[in-house]
Coordinates of C-alpha atoms and ligand atoms in Angstrom, one line a residue:
Chain C
M593 CA 12.3 -17.9 -34.4
A594 CA 10.2 -20.7 -33.1
T595 CA 7.0 -19.8 -31.3
T596 CA 8.4 -21.0 -28.0
E597 CA 11.4 -18.7 -28.3
L598 CA 9.1 -15.8 -29.3
L599 CA 6.9 -16.5 -26.3
A600 CA 9.9 -16.4 -24.1
S601 CA 11.1 -13.1 -25.4
L602 CA 7.6 -11.7 -25.0
A603 CA 7.7 -12.7 -21.4
T604 CA 11.1 -10.9 -21.1
C605 CA 9.7 -7.8 -22.7
V606 CA 6.9 -7.7 -20.1
E607 CA 9.3 -8.4 -17.3
R608 CA 11.7 -5.7 -18.4
G609 CA 9.0 -3.2 -19.5
K610 CA 10.0 -3.2 -23.2
V611 CA 6.9 -1.7 -24.9
N612 CA 7.8 -1.6 -28.6
A613 CA 10.8 -1.2 -31.0
K614 CA 10.7 2.6 -30.7
S615 CA 11.0 2.5 -26.9
P616 CA 14.6 3.3 -25.8
F617 CA 14.1 1.5 -22.5
P618 CA 15.6 -0.6 -21.1
P619 CA 18.8 0.5 -22.8
D620 CA 20.2 -3.0 -23.3
L621 CA 17.2 -3.9 -25.5
K622 CA 17.3 -0.6 -27.5
G623 CA 16.5 -1.1 -31.2
Q624 CA 15.1 -4.5 -30.6
D625 CA 11.4 -5.5 -31.0
G626 CA 9.2 -5.0 -28.0
A627 CA 6.0 -6.6 -26.7
D628 CA 4.0 -4.9 -29.4
E629 CA 5.9 -6.3 -32.4
I630 CA 6.6 -9.7 -30.9
T631 CA 2.9 -10.3 -30.2
V632 CA 2.1 -9.7 -33.8
R633 CA 4.9 -12.0 -34.9
V634 CA 4.0 -14.8 -32.6
L635 CA 0.4 -14.8 -33.5
A636 CA 1.4 -14.8 -37.2
E637 CA 3.6 -17.8 -36.4
G638 CA 0.6 -19.7 -35.2
A639 CA 0.6 -19.3 -31.4
T640 CA -2.9 -19.1 -30.1
P641 CA -4.0 -16.0 -28.1
Q642 CA -4.4 -18.2 -25.1
E643 CA -0.8 -19.3 -25.4
V644 CA 0.3 -15.7 -25.7
L645 CA -1.6 -14.9 -22.5
T646 CA -0.5 -17.9 -20.4
Q647 CA 2.9 -18.7 -21.7
A648 CA 4.2 -15.1 -22.2
L649 CA 2.2 -12.3 -20.5
M650 CA 1.4 -14.2 -17.4
V651 CA 4.9 -15.6 -17.1
G652 CA 6.4 -12.1 -17.4
M653 CA 3.9 -10.5 -15.0
N654 CA 4.5 -13.2 -12.4
R655 CA 8.2 -12.4 -12.4
V656 CA 7.3 -8.7 -12.1
G657 CA 5.0 -9.5 -9.1
E658 CA 7.7 -11.5 -7.4
K659 CA 10.4 -8.9 -7.9
F660 CA 8.0 -6.2 -6.6
R661 CA 7.2 -8.2 -3.6
D662 CA 10.9 -8.8 -2.9
K663 CA 11.6 -5.0 -3.3
N664 CA 13.9 -5.7 -6.2
I665 CA 11.8 -3.4 -8.4
F666 CA 9.5 -0.5 -7.5
V667 CA 6.2 0.9 -8.7
P668 CA 7.6 2.7 -11.8
D669 CA 9.1 -0.6 -13.0
L670 CA 5.8 -2.3 -12.4
L671 CA 4.0 0.4 -14.4
M672 CA 6.5 0.0 -17.3
A673 CA 5.8 -3.7 -17.3
A674 CA 2.1 -3.0 -17.3
R675 CA 2.6 -0.7 -20.3
A676 CA 4.4 -3.5 -22.2
M677 CA 1.6 -6.0 -21.3
S678 CA -1.0 -3.5 -22.6
A679 CA 0.9 -3.1 -25.8
S680 CA 0.6 -6.9 -26.3
M681 CA -3.0 -7.1 -25.1
V682 CA -4.2 -4.7 -27.8
H683 CA -3.6 -7.6 -30.2
L684 CA -5.4 -10.1 -28.0
K685 CA -8.5 -8.0 -27.3
P686 CA -10.2 -9.0 -30.6
F687 CA -10.2 -12.6 -29.3
F688 CA -11.6 -11.8 -25.9
N689 CA -15.3 -12.1 -26.8
S690 CA -14.8 -15.4 -28.6
A691 CA -13.9 -18.5 -26.7
E692 CA -10.3 -18.2 -27.9
V693 CA -9.1 -16.4 -24.7
R694 CA -10.2 -17.8 -21.4
L695 CA -9.4 -15.7 -18.3
R696 CA -9.4 -17.2 -14.8
G697 CA -12.4 -15.4 -13.7
T698 CA -13.5 -12.0 -12.3
I699 CA -12.3 -10.1 -9.4
V700 CA -14.3 -7.2 -8.0
L701 CA -11.9 -4.7 -6.4
G702 CA -12.6 -1.7 -4.2
T703 CA -11.3 0.5 -1.5
V704 CA -13.8 0.4 1.4
S705 CA -16.3 3.0 2.5
G706 CA -14.7 6.2 4.0
D707 CA -11.3 5.4 2.5
L708 CA -10.0 7.4 -0.5
H709 CA -6.7 5.6 -1.2
D710 CA -6.7 4.6 -4.8
I711 CA -3.2 3.8 -6.1
G712 CA -2.4 0.8 -4.1
K713 CA -5.7 -0.9 -5.1
K714 CA -5.1 0.0 -8.7
L715 CA -1.6 -1.6 -8.6
V716 CA -3.2 -4.8 -7.1
G717 CA -5.7 -4.7 -10.0
M718 CA -2.9 -4.5 -12.6
I719 CA -1.0 -7.4 -11.1
L720 CA -4.1 -9.6 -10.9
E721 CA -4.9 -8.7 -14.5
G722 CA -1.4 -9.8 -15.4
A723 CA -2.2 -13.1 -13.7
G724 CA -5.1 -13.8 -16.0
W725 CA -8.1 -12.2 -14.1
S726 CA -10.7 -9.8 -15.4
I727 CA -10.9 -6.9 -13.0
V728 CA -14.0 -4.9 -12.1
D729 CA -12.7 -1.8 -10.2
L730 CA -15.4 -0.2 -8.1
G731 CA -13.1 2.7 -7.1
T732 CA -12.7 4.2 -3.7
D733 CA -15.1 4.9 -0.8
V734 CA -17.2 1.9 -1.9
P735 CA -20.3 1.3 0.2
T736 CA -21.1 -2.3 1.1
Q737 CA -24.2 -2.3 -1.1
K738 CA -22.0 -1.5 -4.1
F739 CA -19.9 -4.6 -3.4
I740 CA -23.1 -6.7 -3.0
D741 CA -24.6 -5.4 -6.2
A742 CA -21.3 -6.2 -8.0
V743 CA -21.4 -9.8 -6.7
K744 CA -25.0 -10.1 -8.0
E745 CA -23.9 -9.0 -11.4
H746 CA -20.8 -11.3 -11.4
P747 CA -22.0 -14.3 -9.4
D748 CA -18.8 -16.3 -9.6
C749 CA -16.5 -13.4 -8.8
I750 CA -13.9 -13.1 -6.0
V751 CA -14.0 -9.8 -4.0
G752 CA -10.8 -7.9 -3.1
M753 CA -11.0 -5.0 -0.6
S754 CA -8.4 -2.5 0.3
A755 CA -8.2 -0.2 3.4
L756 CA -5.3 2.1 4.3
L757 CA -6.3 3.5 7.6
T758 CA -7.3 1.9 10.9
T759 CA -10.5 4.1 10.9
T760 CA -11.6 2.5 7.6
M761 CA -10.7 -1.0 8.7
A762 CA -14.0 -0.8 10.6
S763 CA -16.0 -0.3 7.4
M764 CA -14.0 -3.2 5.9
E765 CA -15.2 -5.4 8.7
E766 CA -18.8 -4.3 8.1
S767 CA -18.6 -4.9 4.4
V768 CA -17.1 -8.4 4.8
L769 CA -19.7 -9.3 7.4
Q770 CA -22.6 -8.2 5.2
L771 CA -21.2 -9.7 2.0
K772 CA -20.6 -13.0 3.7
R773 CA -24.1 -13.0 5.2
E774 CA -25.6 -12.6 1.7
F775 CA -23.0 -14.7 -0.2
P776 CA -21.3 -17.1 2.1
A777 CA -19.5 -18.9 -0.7
T778 CA -17.9 -15.8 -2.2
K779 CA -14.2 -15.6 -1.5
V780 CA -13.1 -12.3 0.0
L781 CA -9.4 -11.1 0.0
V782 CA -8.3 -8.1 1.9
G783 CA -5.1 -6.0 2.0
G784 CA -3.7 -2.6 2.8
A785 CA -0.9 -1.1 5.0
P786 CA -2.4 -1.3 8.5
L787 CA -4.0 -4.8 8.1
T788 CA -2.8 -8.0 9.7
H789 CA -3.5 -11.7 9.4
E790 CA -5.2 -11.7 12.7
F791 CA -7.6 -8.9 11.7
A792 CA -8.4 -10.6 8.4
A793 CA -9.2 -13.8 10.2
R794 CA -11.3 -12.1 12.8
I795 CA -13.5 -10.3 10.3
G796 CA -14.1 -13.5 8.3
A797 CA -12.1 -12.7 5.2
D798 CA -10.7 -15.7 3.4
F799 CA -7.2 -14.3 2.8
Y800 CA -5.0 -11.4 3.6
S801 CA -1.9 -10.5 1.7
P802 CA 0.4 -7.6 2.4
D803 CA 1.4 -7.4 -1.2
P804 CA -0.3 -8.1 -4.6
Q805 CA 1.8 -11.2 -5.4
G806 CA 0.5 -12.9 -2.3
A807 CA -3.0 -12.4 -3.6
V808 CA -2.0 -13.9 -7.0
E809 CA -0.5 -17.0 -5.4
Y810 CA -3.5 -17.6 -3.2
L811 CA -5.8 -17.1 -6.2
N812 CA -3.7 -19.5 -8.3
T813 CA -4.4 -22.2 -5.7
I814 CA -8.2 -21.8 -5.9
S815 CA -8.4 -21.2 -9.6
P816 CA -5.6 -23.0 -11.5
M817 CA -5.4 -22.1 -15.2
S818 CA -5.4 -24.9 -17.6
Chain J
M1028 CA 4.5 32.3 23.7
T1029 CA 1.5 33.3 21.6
N1030 CA -1.7 31.2 22.0
E1031 CA -3.2 32.7 18.9
P1032 CA -3.5 30.2 16.0
L1033 CA -0.8 31.1 13.3
I1034 CA -1.2 30.2 9.7
Y1035 CA 1.5 30.5 7.1
T1036 CA 1.4 30.4 3.3
V1037 CA 4.5 28.6 2.4
P1038 CA 6.3 29.4 -0.9
A1039 CA 7.1 26.2 -2.7
A1040 CA 10.6 27.5 -3.2
S1041 CA 11.3 27.3 0.5
L1042 CA 10.7 23.5 0.4
T1043 CA 13.6 22.2 -1.7
L1044 CA 12.8 18.8 -3.1
T1045 CA 15.3 17.5 -5.6
T1046 CA 15.0 14.9 -8.3
R1047 CA 17.0 12.6 -6.1
D1048 CA 14.6 13.1 -3.1
I1049 CA 11.8 11.9 -5.4
E1050 CA 13.8 8.9 -6.7
I1051 CA 14.3 7.9 -3.0
A1052 CA 10.6 8.4 -2.3
L1053 CA 9.8 6.1 -5.2
G1054 CA 11.9 3.4 -3.6
Y1055 CA 15.3 3.8 -5.3
S1056 CA 17.4 4.5 -2.3
D1057 CA 19.9 1.8 -3.0
A1058 CA 18.7 0.3 -6.3
A1059 CA 19.7 1.6 -9.7
V1060 CA 17.3 4.3 -11.0
P1061 CA 15.7 3.4 -14.4
E1062 CA 17.0 5.6 -17.2
Y1063 CA 13.6 7.1 -18.0
L1064 CA 12.8 8.2 -14.5
P1065 CA 14.8 11.4 -13.8
E1066 CA 13.3 13.1 -16.8
M1067 CA 9.7 12.0 -15.8
I1068 CA 10.3 13.3 -12.3
D1069 CA 11.6 16.7 -13.6
E1070 CA 8.5 17.0 -15.8
A1071 CA 6.2 16.1 -12.9
L1072 CA 7.9 18.6 -10.6
T1073 CA 7.3 21.3 -13.2
V1074 CA 3.6 20.2 -13.5
I1075 CA 3.1 20.2 -9.7
Q1076 CA 4.9 23.3 -8.6
P1077 CA 2.3 25.9 -9.9
L1078 CA -0.5 23.7 -8.4
L1079 CA 0.9 23.9 -4.9
D1080 CA -1.1 25.9 -2.3
I1081 CA 0.9 25.1 0.7
R1082 CA -0.4 26.2 4.1
A1083 CA 0.7 25.2 7.5
G1084 CA 0.0 26.5 11.0
F1085 CA -0.1 25.8 14.7
R1086 CA -1.6 26.8 17.9
I1087 CA 0.2 26.6 21.2
Y1088 CA -1.4 25.6 24.4
S1089 CA 0.6 26.5 27.5
G1090 CA 0.8 26.6 31.3
D1091 CA -2.4 25.6 33.1
D1092 CA -4.1 24.8 29.8
V1093 CA -1.9 21.7 29.4
S1094 CA -1.7 18.6 31.5
L1095 CA -0.1 15.2 30.8
S1096 CA -0.8 11.8 32.2
S1097 CA 0.9 8.5 31.4
D1098 CA -1.1 8.0 28.3
A1099 CA -3.2 11.2 27.6
L1100 CA -2.8 14.9 27.1
S1101 CA -5.3 17.5 28.0
C1102 CA -5.5 20.9 26.4
R1103 CA -8.0 23.0 28.3
Q1104 CA -11.0 20.6 28.6
T1105 CA -10.1 18.5 25.6
Q1106 CA -8.4 15.1 26.2
L1107 CA -6.2 13.5 23.5
H1108 CA -5.6 9.8 24.0
I1109 CA -2.1 9.9 22.7
G1110 CA -1.0 6.6 24.2
R1111 CA 1.9 5.7 26.5
I1112 CA 4.7 6.0 23.9
I1113 CA 4.0 9.5 22.8
A1114 CA 3.1 10.6 26.3
S1115 CA 6.5 9.5 27.6
R1116 CA 8.2 11.5 24.8
L1117 CA 6.2 14.6 25.7
R1118 CA 7.0 14.4 29.5
H1119 CA 8.5 17.7 30.7
S1120 CA 6.7 19.7 28.0
T1121 CA 5.3 22.9 29.4
S1122 CA 3.6 23.8 26.1
I1123 CA 2.1 21.9 23.3
A1124 CA 1.9 23.0 19.7
V1125 CA -1.0 21.5 17.7
F1126 CA -0.2 21.7 14.0
A1127 CA -1.6 21.0 10.6
A1128 CA -0.1 21.3 7.1
T1129 CA -1.4 20.8 3.6
I1130 CA -0.3 21.3 0.0
G1131 CA -3.9 21.9 -1.2
A1132 CA -6.1 19.7 -3.4
Q1133 CA -4.8 20.5 -6.9
P1134 CA -1.9 18.1 -7.1
E1135 CA -4.2 15.3 -6.2
T1136 CA -6.7 16.4 -8.8
E1137 CA -3.9 16.5 -11.4
S1138 CA -2.7 13.0 -10.4
H1139 CA -6.2 11.6 -10.8
R1140 CA -6.6 13.4 -14.2
L1141 CA -3.4 11.8 -15.5
M1142 CA -4.5 8.4 -14.3
E1143 CA -7.9 8.7 -15.8
E1144 CA -6.2 9.6 -19.1
G1145 CA -4.4 6.3 -18.9
N1146 CA -1.1 7.9 -17.8
M1147 CA -0.6 5.8 -14.6
M1148 CA 3.1 6.6 -14.5
G1149 CA 2.7 10.3 -14.6
G1150 CA -0.2 10.2 -12.1
F1151 CA 1.8 8.0 -9.7
I1152 CA 4.9 10.3 -9.9
V1153 CA 2.7 13.4 -9.3
D1154 CA 1.1 11.6 -6.3
T1155 CA 4.5 10.7 -4.8
I1156 CA 5.8 14.2 -5.3
G1157 CA 2.7 15.5 -3.5
S1158 CA 3.3 13.2 -0.6
A1159 CA 6.9 14.3 -0.4
Y1160 CA 5.8 18.0 -0.4
A1161 CA 3.3 17.2 2.3
E1162 CA 6.1 15.7 4.5
A1163 CA 8.4 18.6 3.7
T1164 CA 5.6 21.0 4.8
A1165 CA 5.3 19.2 8.1
E1166 CA 9.1 19.4 8.5
W1167 CA 8.9 23.2 7.7
I1168 CA 6.3 23.8 10.4
E1169 CA 8.3 21.8 12.9
T1170 CA 11.3 24.0 12.2
N1171 CA 9.1 27.0 12.6
I1172 CA 7.7 25.8 15.9
S1173 CA 11.3 25.0 17.0
A1174 CA 12.3 28.7 16.2
V1175 CA 9.3 30.0 18.3
A1176 CA 10.3 27.7 21.2
G1177 CA 14.0 28.8 20.8
L1178 CA 13.0 32.4 21.2
E1179 CA 12.0 31.6 24.7
G1180 CA 15.0 29.4 25.4
A1181 CA 13.0 26.2 25.1
A1182 CA 13.5 23.1 23.1
N1183 CA 11.0 20.9 21.3
T1184 CA 10.2 17.2 20.8
N1185 CA 9.8 15.5 17.5
R1186 CA 6.4 15.8 15.9
Y1187 CA 3.8 13.1 16.6
S1188 CA 0.7 12.4 14.6
P1189 CA -2.6 10.4 15.1
G1190 CA -2.1 7.1 13.4
Y1191 CA 1.5 6.6 14.7
C1192 CA 2.7 4.7 17.7
D1193 CA -0.4 3.9 19.8
W1194 CA -2.4 7.1 18.9
L1195 CA -5.5 6.2 16.9
V1196 CA -6.4 8.0 13.6
K1197 CA -10.0 8.5 14.9
E1198 CA -8.5 11.0 17.4
Q1199 CA -8.0 13.4 14.5
H1200 CA -11.5 14.7 15.3
V1201 CA -10.3 15.6 18.8
L1202 CA -7.0 17.1 17.5
F1203 CA -8.9 19.3 15.0
S1204 CA -11.3 20.5 17.7
L1205 CA -8.2 22.3 19.2
L1206 CA -7.7 24.3 16.0
P1207 CA -10.1 26.8 14.4
K1208 CA -12.7 25.4 12.0
G1209 CA -11.3 24.9 8.5
F1210 CA -7.7 25.5 9.7
C1211 CA -5.4 25.9 6.7
G1212 CA -8.4 24.9 4.5
I1213 CA -8.4 21.3 5.9
S1214 CA -11.6 19.5 6.7
L1215 CA -12.1 16.0 8.2
T1216 CA -14.4 13.3 6.9
Q1217 CA -16.5 11.2 9.2
S1218 CA -13.8 8.5 9.0
A1219 CA -11.2 11.0 10.0
V1220 CA -9.6 11.4 6.6
M1221 CA -8.2 14.9 6.0
L1222 CA -9.2 16.7 2.8
P1223 CA -7.1 17.7 0.9
I1224 CA -5.6 14.3 1.1
K1225 CA -2.0 15.5 1.0
S1226 CA -2.2 16.9 4.6
V1227 CA -0.4 16.1 7.9
S1228 CA -1.5 16.8 11.4
G1229 CA 0.1 16.4 14.8
I1230 CA 1.5 17.8 18.0
I1231 CA 4.9 18.9 19.3
G1232 CA 6.0 19.2 22.9
I1233 CA 7.8 22.4 24.0
G1234 CA 9.8 23.0 27.2
S1235 CA 13.3 23.5 28.6
G1236 CA 13.4 19.8 29.7
V1237 CA 12.4 18.1 26.4
K1238 CA 14.6 16.9 23.6
H1239 CA 14.4 16.0 20.0
E1240 CA 15.3 12.3 19.5
Q1241 CA 17.3 11.1 16.5
Y1242 CA 16.4 7.5 16.3
Q1243 CA 13.0 7.1 18.0
C1244 CA 11.7 4.0 16.3
S1245 CA 14.8 1.9 17.0
V1246 CA 14.3 2.2 20.7
C1247 CA 10.6 1.3 20.7
D1248 CA 9.4 -2.2 21.1
M1249 CA 5.6 -1.7 20.5
Q1250 CA 4.5 -5.1 19.1
A1251 CA 1.4 -3.9 17.2
C1252 CA 3.3 -1.0 15.4
I1253 CA 2.2 -0.6 11.8
R1254 CA 5.3 1.2 10.8
K1255 CA 7.4 -1.7 12.3
K1256 CA 5.3 -4.2 10.4
L1257 CA 5.9 -2.3 7.1
T1258 CA 9.7 -1.9 7.7
D1259 CA 10.1 -5.5 8.9
A1260 CA 8.4 -6.7 5.7
H1261 CA 11.0 -4.6 3.9
T1262 CA 14.1 -5.9 5.6
H1263 CA 13.0 -9.5 5.6
T1264 CA 12.5 -9.6 1.9
H1265 CA 15.3 -7.2 0.8
H1266 CA 18.0 -8.9 -1.2
Ligands
B1M2098 C1 -7.3 -7.3 -2.0 O1 -6.0 -7.7 -1.7 C2 -5.1 -6.7 -1.5 C3 -3.7 -7.1 -1.4 C4 -2.7 -6.1 -1.2 C5 -3.1 -4.8 -1.1 C6 -4.5 -4.4 -1.2 C7 -5.5 -5.3 -1.4 N1 -4.5 -3.0 -1.0 C8 -3.3 -2.6 -0.9 N2 -2.4 -3.6 -0.9 C9 -0.9 -3.6 -0.9 O2 -0.5 -3.6 -2.3 C10 -0.4 -2.2 -2.7 C11 0.7 -2.2 -3.8 O3 2.0 -2.5 -3.2 C12 0.0 -1.5 -1.4 O4 -0.9 -0.3 -1.4 P1 -0.5 1.0 -0.7 O5 -1.6 2.0 -0.9 O6 -0.1 0.7 0.7 O7 0.8 1.5 -1.5 C13 0.9 2.6 -2.3 C14 1.1 2.2 -3.7 C15 2.1 3.4 -1.8 N3 1.9 3.8 -0.4 C16 1.5 5.0 -0.1 O8 1.2 5.9 -0.9 C17 1.3 5.3 1.4 C18 2.8 5.4 2.0 C19 2.8 5.9 3.4 C20 4.3 6.2 3.8 C21 2.0 7.2 3.7 C22 2.1 8.4 2.9 C23 2.9 8.6 1.7 C24 1.4 9.6 3.3 N4 0.6 9.8 4.5 CO1 0.2 8.3 5.7 N5 1.3 7.1 4.8 C25 1.2 5.8 5.3 C26 2.1 4.9 4.4 C27 3.0 4.0 5.1 C28 3.4 2.8 4.2 N6 4.7 2.6 4.1 O9 2.6 2.2 3.6 C29 0.2 5.5 6.2 C30 -0.9 4.8 5.4 N7 -0.3 6.8 6.7 C31 -0.7 6.7 8.0 C32 -1.2 7.9 8.7 C33 -1.5 7.6 10.1 C34 -1.4 9.1 8.1 N8 -0.9 9.5 6.8 C35 -1.2 10.7 6.6 C36 -0.6 11.5 5.6 C37 0.3 11.1 4.6 C38 1.0 12.0 3.6 C39 0.1 13.1 3.1 C40 2.3 12.5 4.1 C41 1.3 10.9 2.5 C42 0.2 10.7 1.4 C43 -1.0 10.0 1.8 C44 -2.0 9.7 0.7 N9 -3.0 9.1 1.1 O10 -1.8 10.1 -0.4 C45 -2.3 11.3 7.5 C46 -3.6 11.0 6.9 C47 -3.8 11.8 5.6 C48 -5.3 12.2 5.4 N10 -5.6 12.7 4.2 O11 -6.1 12.0 6.2 C49 -2.0 10.4 8.7 C50 -3.3 10.1 9.5 C51 -1.0 11.0 9.7 C52 -1.5 12.4 10.2 N11 -2.1 12.4 11.3 O12 -1.2 13.4 9.6 C53 -0.5 5.3 8.6 C54 -1.9 4.6 8.7 C55 -1.9 3.8 9.9 C56 -3.1 3.8 10.6 N12 -3.0 3.8 11.9 O13 -4.2 3.8 10.1 C57 0.5 4.7 7.6 C58 0.4 3.2 7.5 C59 1.9 5.2 8.1 C60 2.4 4.5 9.4 N13 1.8 4.8 10.6 O14 3.2 3.7 9.4 C61 -0.2 -2.5 -0.3 O15 -0.8 -1.9 0.8

């Protein structure tokens, strides 16, 4: 099979959550190679790790993000896709420290101070990773200073904040304010169930998205991948 | 009607959650369920059941202890700013049951443990089952309050919680001041988050002139409703 075809089937494996040949899911791909085997083959055929990332994994994950946004698939499907992507990434990891794989940049993610919701933010991290970003997850109940320290450590990063309750939207406002005071050029994205565009604009965030894919699309516009 | 706080330890077996209930909670109400999921759900149900420590209770305020305005409720000297929508639903209540319910902290801990181990799927399913049990416990306590009201020939309203309609989450502090400290083992953080996380709080109106509404959201036109925003996003993008 030519590398272009292999890259296309790898994208399908990610989209459908086909991890490896042993995996019985999805049933219509049973017995066929999965993300794991196809990655080995396509690298052996001469595709570069960067091509695997941009022309297969990111393509597959983008379809996943769109379907998730449109409620055509749900979190378990997304997690299966992420498993398939990880099975492929194992083979790319050795190239990460060399110049052979270039990511788009770094995103520092965290759930704001006083808020303990974790899963939504983790899912956002997975989808952004699938879009070619390196994720620094600060966890939940993140004080403003921790966001600021992370920006000092990753000066060109973009910051993503999550809040799931109206009570903790107040700490989001405070964190965005202080972060922007210290680093006016750092882009800040916000999300979470009770947020609105109006709130995001009022607190000075650069972008609000109700779903992870919206964040991906916004980030693509500010950091296109060659 | 008793004004003493009542707390129940609820056996998990009295809250029947089926595999199908969890599939729906995971989003698959109409869509085809992936083949791997039912088995994973059953496994997670087995994991979570021994970890459940379900407690629920309520305290009823009645008679002169209760007064309602167009947007607030007073129980003794304590005023809850429940907002106009909930206040209108509670109109004609002669008693108010303040309730809280929890499934304990262990399912949450287990969910975190699985995710830390790299098993996001298992952790997420356990988390979703925990949420479904928390909702089922709230339902259970509502049924119980209903039975207590029924004994006196009274009816009850739906349950209403801080964070819904125009009742702010920060009012959780006021709501919990109407219950004994550490009620059902629940504590509140400064930002009004209940610990354990899988907990629900709220109020229910009781009286001979109140009724339980079937479709309460569909008749409400609150513009800034979070729930409406979330459901609209769903219907607009559903194919
Ligand atoms: C950086 O860029 C980005 C971009 C996108 C970003 C982003 C960042 N961060 C998130 N996103 C987005 O992408 C993620 C992936 O799709 C999403 O992340 P989520 O975290 O939203 O998604 C998760 C993967 C799945 N979503 C969830 O798990 C939350 C679902 C809903 C239905 C929900 C649930 C299940 C529960 N709850 Co409750 N709960 C609701 C939720 C309503 C809803 N439909 O969202 C919400 C969050 N809850 C609410 C409330 C009020 C409450 N809950 C409570 C309780 C509960 C349950 C226990 C029954 C249960 C579990 C809660 C838990 N924390 O584990 C109470 C609080 C609990 C506590 N510990 O203090 C209580 C306070 C009610 C009460 N008084 O008892 C509302 C908050 C609104 C507000 N006013 O603040 C709420 C929006 C429901 C509503 N009113 O419509 C997006 O938000």
